[in-house]
Amino acid sequence: MRKVFGVLVLLGGMAWAAPTDAATITFGTGGSAGFNTGGEFASVGPVDVGGGLTLLVQPWNNETSSSGWRIDSDGNGYGVKNGSSDGTDDIDGDGSIDDLQFVFSAPVLLTQLNFGNWDSNDDASVYSGSIFGAYSYLGSTDDDPTNIPGGLLLQSFFVAALQEGDNFRVRSLSFDVPTDSAPVPEPMSLVLLGTGLAGLGGRRLLRRRSR
């Protein structure tokens, strides 16, 4: 079932009110900081992404061994090579769930996600926290790019493909660097409206992870 949901609105005056130090930074295949391209990597980083920050990127899959997980990188962005014959090196939900995690050295205001190999059938699900520990479901998007007006204050998040037929890459992400005085929000303090991130994929992910 297709999901058409919304822009992120944060409760409690948190991310949308957080002051920033500098202009928006884009990390990706065409941004002011760039992905490693044209290869496979067990992980990428930590790499300097500007604003005094570093970023670590890690792949994950819910059914295969970690020894087979690789980031597959090309001009369309980062995908996940999971060590199984699922037919694609994108982030996909075909047969198992692929995830790509992004960990910054300090909180950032995430303002945009841009995808590669994207089509009208794709949905990307977004979670705050660590895929290797505690995490919270934020919602899913079928928009490319997905804009987050005011930004979402996060230090670690991951993008997942939950459904058969979801095949995409993360081409770039844009963020602002908050000042030291910016508050860190609780991930559950979110209302998801309109046409950006939201949906029911969290329960599906938990069910498929437990298999």
Tab-separated table of C-alpha atoms in Angstrom:
chain	number	residue	atom	x	y	z
A	1	MET	CA	0.000	0.000	0.000
A	2	ARG	CA	1.334	3.395	-0.955
A	3	LYS	CA	1.999	5.926	1.769
A	4	VAL	CA	1.717	9.662	1.149
A	5	PHE	CA	2.578	11.476	4.337
A	6	GLY	CA	4.216	14.544	5.553
A	7	VAL	CA	6.784	17.019	6.539
A	8	LEU	CA	8.208	16.580	10.000
A	9	VAL	CA	6.855	18.902	12.663
A	10	LEU	CA	8.638	18.769	16.014
A	11	LEU	CA	6.869	19.335	19.308
A	12	GLY	CA	8.229	21.412	22.158
A	13	GLY	CA	10.069	24.040	20.086
A	14	MET	CA	13.144	21.910	19.569
A	15	ALA	CA	14.741	21.359	16.153
A	16	TRP	CA	12.871	24.061	14.290
A	17	ALA	CA	14.023	26.651	16.846
A	18	ALA	CA	17.654	25.552	17.081
A	19	PRO	CA	20.144	28.224	15.938
A	20	THR	CA	22.845	27.211	13.471
A	21	ASP	CA	26.480	28.169	13.007
A	22	ALA	CA	26.802	28.200	9.211
A	23	ALA	CA	25.202	27.562	5.843
A	24	THR	CA	23.655	24.222	4.963
A	25	ILE	CA	26.164	21.446	4.198
A	26	THR	CA	25.393	18.772	1.603
A	27	PHE	CA	27.222	15.446	1.797
A	28	GLY	CA	26.882	13.228	-1.248
A	29	THR	CA	27.756	12.627	-4.866
A	30	GLY	CA	27.268	16.274	-5.842
A	31	GLY	CA	27.647	18.207	-2.616
A	32	SER	CA	30.261	20.314	-0.903
A	33	ALA	CA	31.498	17.124	0.769
A	34	GLY	CA	31.476	13.832	-1.061
A	35	PHE	CA	30.809	10.123	-0.797
A	36	ASN	CA	33.546	7.721	-1.739
A	37	THR	CA	32.400	6.504	-5.153
A	38	GLY	CA	33.095	3.549	-7.403
A	39	GLY	CA	33.693	0.711	-4.983
A	40	GLU	CA	32.614	-1.451	-2.056
A	41	PHE	CA	33.331	-0.631	1.568
A	42	ALA	CA	32.691	-2.399	4.870
A	43	SER	CA	31.979	1.096	6.213
A	44	VAL	CA	32.888	4.650	5.300
A	45	GLY	CA	34.504	7.036	7.723
A	46	PRO	CA	34.551	8.726	9.998
A	47	VAL	CA	35.127	11.348	7.303
A	48	ASP	CA	35.234	15.130	7.632
A	49	VAL	CA	31.956	16.561	6.332
A	50	GLY	CA	32.520	20.190	7.278
A	51	GLY	CA	31.378	22.310	10.174
A	52	GLY	CA	33.898	20.588	12.434
A	53	LEU	CA	31.956	17.310	12.140
A	54	THR	CA	32.721	13.792	11.006
A	55	LEU	CA	30.331	11.171	9.632
A	56	LEU	CA	30.434	7.366	9.793
A	57	VAL	CA	28.299	5.356	7.336
A	58	GLN	CA	27.524	1.669	8.016
A	59	PRO	CA	25.470	-1.007	6.173
A	60	TRP	CA	23.126	-3.539	7.806
A	61	ASN	CA	20.857	-6.415	6.790
A	62	ASN	CA	18.362	-8.288	8.966
A	63	GLU	CA	19.028	-11.829	7.725
A	64	THR	CA	22.587	-12.183	6.444
A	65	SER	CA	25.910	-12.320	8.290
A	66	SER	CA	27.716	-9.058	8.967
A	67	SER	CA	30.761	-10.502	7.169
A	68	GLY	CA	28.816	-10.074	3.910
A	69	TRP	CA	27.614	-6.493	4.453
A	70	ARG	CA	29.147	-3.863	2.196
A	71	ILE	CA	28.351	-0.346	1.099
A	72	ASP	CA	28.095	-0.339	-2.681
A	73	SER	CA	28.948	3.081	-4.059
A	74	ASP	CA	28.441	4.599	-7.487
A	75	GLY	CA	27.357	7.894	-9.027
A	76	ASN	CA	23.773	7.300	-7.860
A	77	GLY	CA	24.778	7.146	-4.200
A	78	TYR	CA	25.211	4.490	-1.515
A	79	GLY	CA	23.475	1.114	-1.587
A	80	VAL	CA	23.847	-2.061	0.490
A	81	LYS	CA	25.466	-5.254	-0.742
A	82	ASN	CA	24.212	-7.812	1.766
A	83	GLY	CA	25.933	-11.050	0.788
A	84	SER	CA	22.780	-12.714	-0.567
A	85	SER	CA	21.399	-13.099	-4.062
A	86	ASP	CA	18.593	-10.539	-3.747
A	87	GLY	CA	19.290	-9.197	-7.214
A	88	THR	CA	20.303	-5.641	-6.346
A	89	ASP	CA	23.055	-3.731	-4.560
A	90	ASP	CA	20.639	-0.913	-3.726
A	91	ILE	CA	19.003	-0.460	-0.331
A	92	ASP	CA	16.133	-2.868	-0.926
A	93	GLY	CA	13.439	-4.905	0.787
A	94	ASP	CA	13.554	-7.851	-1.606
A	95	GLY	CA	13.837	-11.004	0.477
A	96	SER	CA	15.402	-9.200	3.459
A	97	ILE	CA	15.704	-5.672	4.832
A	98	ASP	CA	18.681	-3.452	3.990
A	99	ASP	CA	19.553	-0.429	6.123
A	100	LEU	CA	22.147	2.322	5.848
A	101	GLN	CA	23.175	4.093	9.049
A	102	PHE	CA	24.635	7.591	9.388
A	103	VAL	CA	26.429	8.577	12.617
A	104	PHE	CA	27.654	12.145	13.115
A	105	SER	CA	30.210	13.161	15.740
A	106	ALA	CA	27.679	15.674	17.136
A	107	PRO	CA	23.982	16.451	16.527
A	108	VAL	CA	23.034	18.085	13.216
A	109	LEU	CA	19.818	19.535	11.839
A	110	LEU	CA	18.917	17.179	8.991
A	111	THR	CA	17.094	19.214	6.324
A	112	GLN	CA	16.989	17.027	3.221
A	113	LEU	CA	17.426	13.445	1.974
A	114	ASN	CA	18.112	12.881	-1.718
A	115	PHE	CA	17.835	9.438	-3.287
A	116	GLY	CA	19.238	7.660	-6.344
A	117	ASN	CA	17.774	4.850	-8.464
A	118	TRP	CA	14.402	6.091	-7.194
A	119	ASP	CA	11.025	5.496	-8.830
A	120	SER	CA	7.376	6.079	-7.976
A	121	ASN	CA	7.052	2.680	-6.249
A	122	ASP	CA	9.794	3.313	-3.688
A	123	ASP	CA	9.380	4.154	-0.009
A	124	ALA	CA	12.261	4.911	2.352
A	125	SER	CA	11.735	4.432	6.104
A	126	VAL	CA	13.733	6.581	8.527
A	127	TYR	CA	14.702	5.827	12.137
A	128	SER	CA	16.559	7.822	14.775
A	129	GLY	CA	19.152	6.147	16.976
A	130	SER	CA	21.399	3.178	16.233
A	131	ILE	CA	20.502	0.117	14.231
A	132	PHE	CA	22.911	-1.775	16.500
A	133	GLY	CA	21.101	-0.610	19.661
A	134	ALA	CA	18.125	1.570	20.589
A	135	TYR	CA	16.167	3.244	17.815
A	136	SER	CA	12.833	4.951	17.169
A	137	TYR	CA	10.739	4.939	14.007
A	138	LEU	CA	10.270	8.410	12.540
A	139	GLY	CA	8.282	7.565	9.417
A	140	SER	CA	8.553	6.793	5.713
A	141	THR	CA	8.757	8.947	2.628
A	142	ASP	CA	7.939	8.494	-1.035
A	143	ASP	CA	9.301	11.919	-1.980
A	144	ASP	CA	12.634	12.503	-3.724
A	145	PRO	CA	14.036	14.738	-2.480
A	146	THR	CA	12.495	14.674	0.980
A	147	ASN	CA	12.651	18.134	2.535
A	148	ILE	CA	12.408	18.664	6.298
A	149	PRO	CA	11.528	22.344	6.874
A	150	GLY	CA	13.349	23.672	9.932
A	151	GLY	CA	15.404	20.504	10.205
A	152	LEU	CA	15.373	17.454	12.441
A	153	LEU	CA	17.987	17.390	15.201
A	154	LEU	CA	19.732	14.002	15.103
A	155	GLN	CA	23.159	12.559	15.758
A	156	SER	CA	22.491	9.059	14.434
A	157	PHE	CA	19.823	7.813	12.045
A	158	PHE	CA	19.298	5.112	9.453
A	159	VAL	CA	17.328	4.627	6.249
A	160	ALA	CA	15.644	1.277	5.515
A	161	ALA	CA	13.768	-0.455	2.688
A	162	LEU	CA	10.919	-2.408	4.271
A	163	GLN	CA	8.862	-3.689	1.363
A	164	GLU	CA	9.339	-5.912	-1.660
A	165	GLY	CA	9.963	-3.633	-4.626
A	166	ASP	CA	11.672	-0.851	-2.661
A	167	ASN	CA	15.058	-0.330	-4.354
A	168	PHE	CA	16.974	2.921	-3.944
A	169	ARG	CA	20.217	4.552	-2.869
A	170	VAL	CA	21.024	7.521	-0.662
A	171	ARG	CA	22.511	10.065	-3.037
A	172	SER	CA	23.028	12.912	-0.588
A	173	LEU	CA	21.918	14.401	2.696
A	174	SER	CA	21.846	18.053	3.700
A	175	PHE	CA	22.175	19.407	7.213
A	176	ASP	CA	22.833	22.520	9.263
A	177	VAL	CA	25.255	22.652	12.189
A	178	PRO	CA	23.459	23.768	15.368
A	179	THR	CA	25.129	25.923	17.993
A	180	ASP	CA	26.169	24.393	21.293
A	181	SER	CA	23.039	25.827	22.881
A	182	ALA	CA	20.657	23.897	20.610
A	183	PRO	CA	18.492	21.391	22.550
A	184	VAL	CA	18.616	17.679	21.722
A	185	PRO	CA	15.075	16.379	21.107
A	186	GLU	CA	13.559	13.138	22.270
A	187	PRO	CA	12.974	11.101	19.072
A	188	MET	CA	9.407	10.230	20.057
A	189	SER	CA	8.422	13.913	20.362
A	190	LEU	CA	7.305	14.070	16.741
A	191	VAL	CA	4.113	14.753	14.915
A	192	LEU	CA	4.206	13.568	11.309
A	193	LEU	CA	1.979	15.505	8.912
A	194	GLY	CA	1.377	16.270	5.240
A	195	THR	CA	3.675	14.891	2.510
A	196	GLY	CA	7.100	13.788	3.826
A	197	LEU	CA	7.996	11.330	6.591
A	198	ALA	CA	5.364	9.118	8.258
A	199	GLY	CA	3.693	5.708	7.974
A	200	LEU	CA	3.204	2.269	9.395
A	201	GLY	CA	6.499	0.648	8.438
A	202	GLY	CA	7.889	0.530	11.980
A	203	ARG	CA	5.734	-2.384	13.001
A	204	ARG	CA	6.578	-4.185	9.765
A	205	LEU	CA	10.301	-3.710	10.402
A	206	LEU	CA	10.051	-5.017	13.954
A	207	ARG	CA	8.084	-8.042	12.773
A	208	ARG	CA	10.562	-8.855	10.006
A	209	ARG	CA	13.568	-8.287	12.292
A	210	SER	CA	12.231	-10.867	14.743
A	211	ARG	CA	12.033	-13.677	12.191
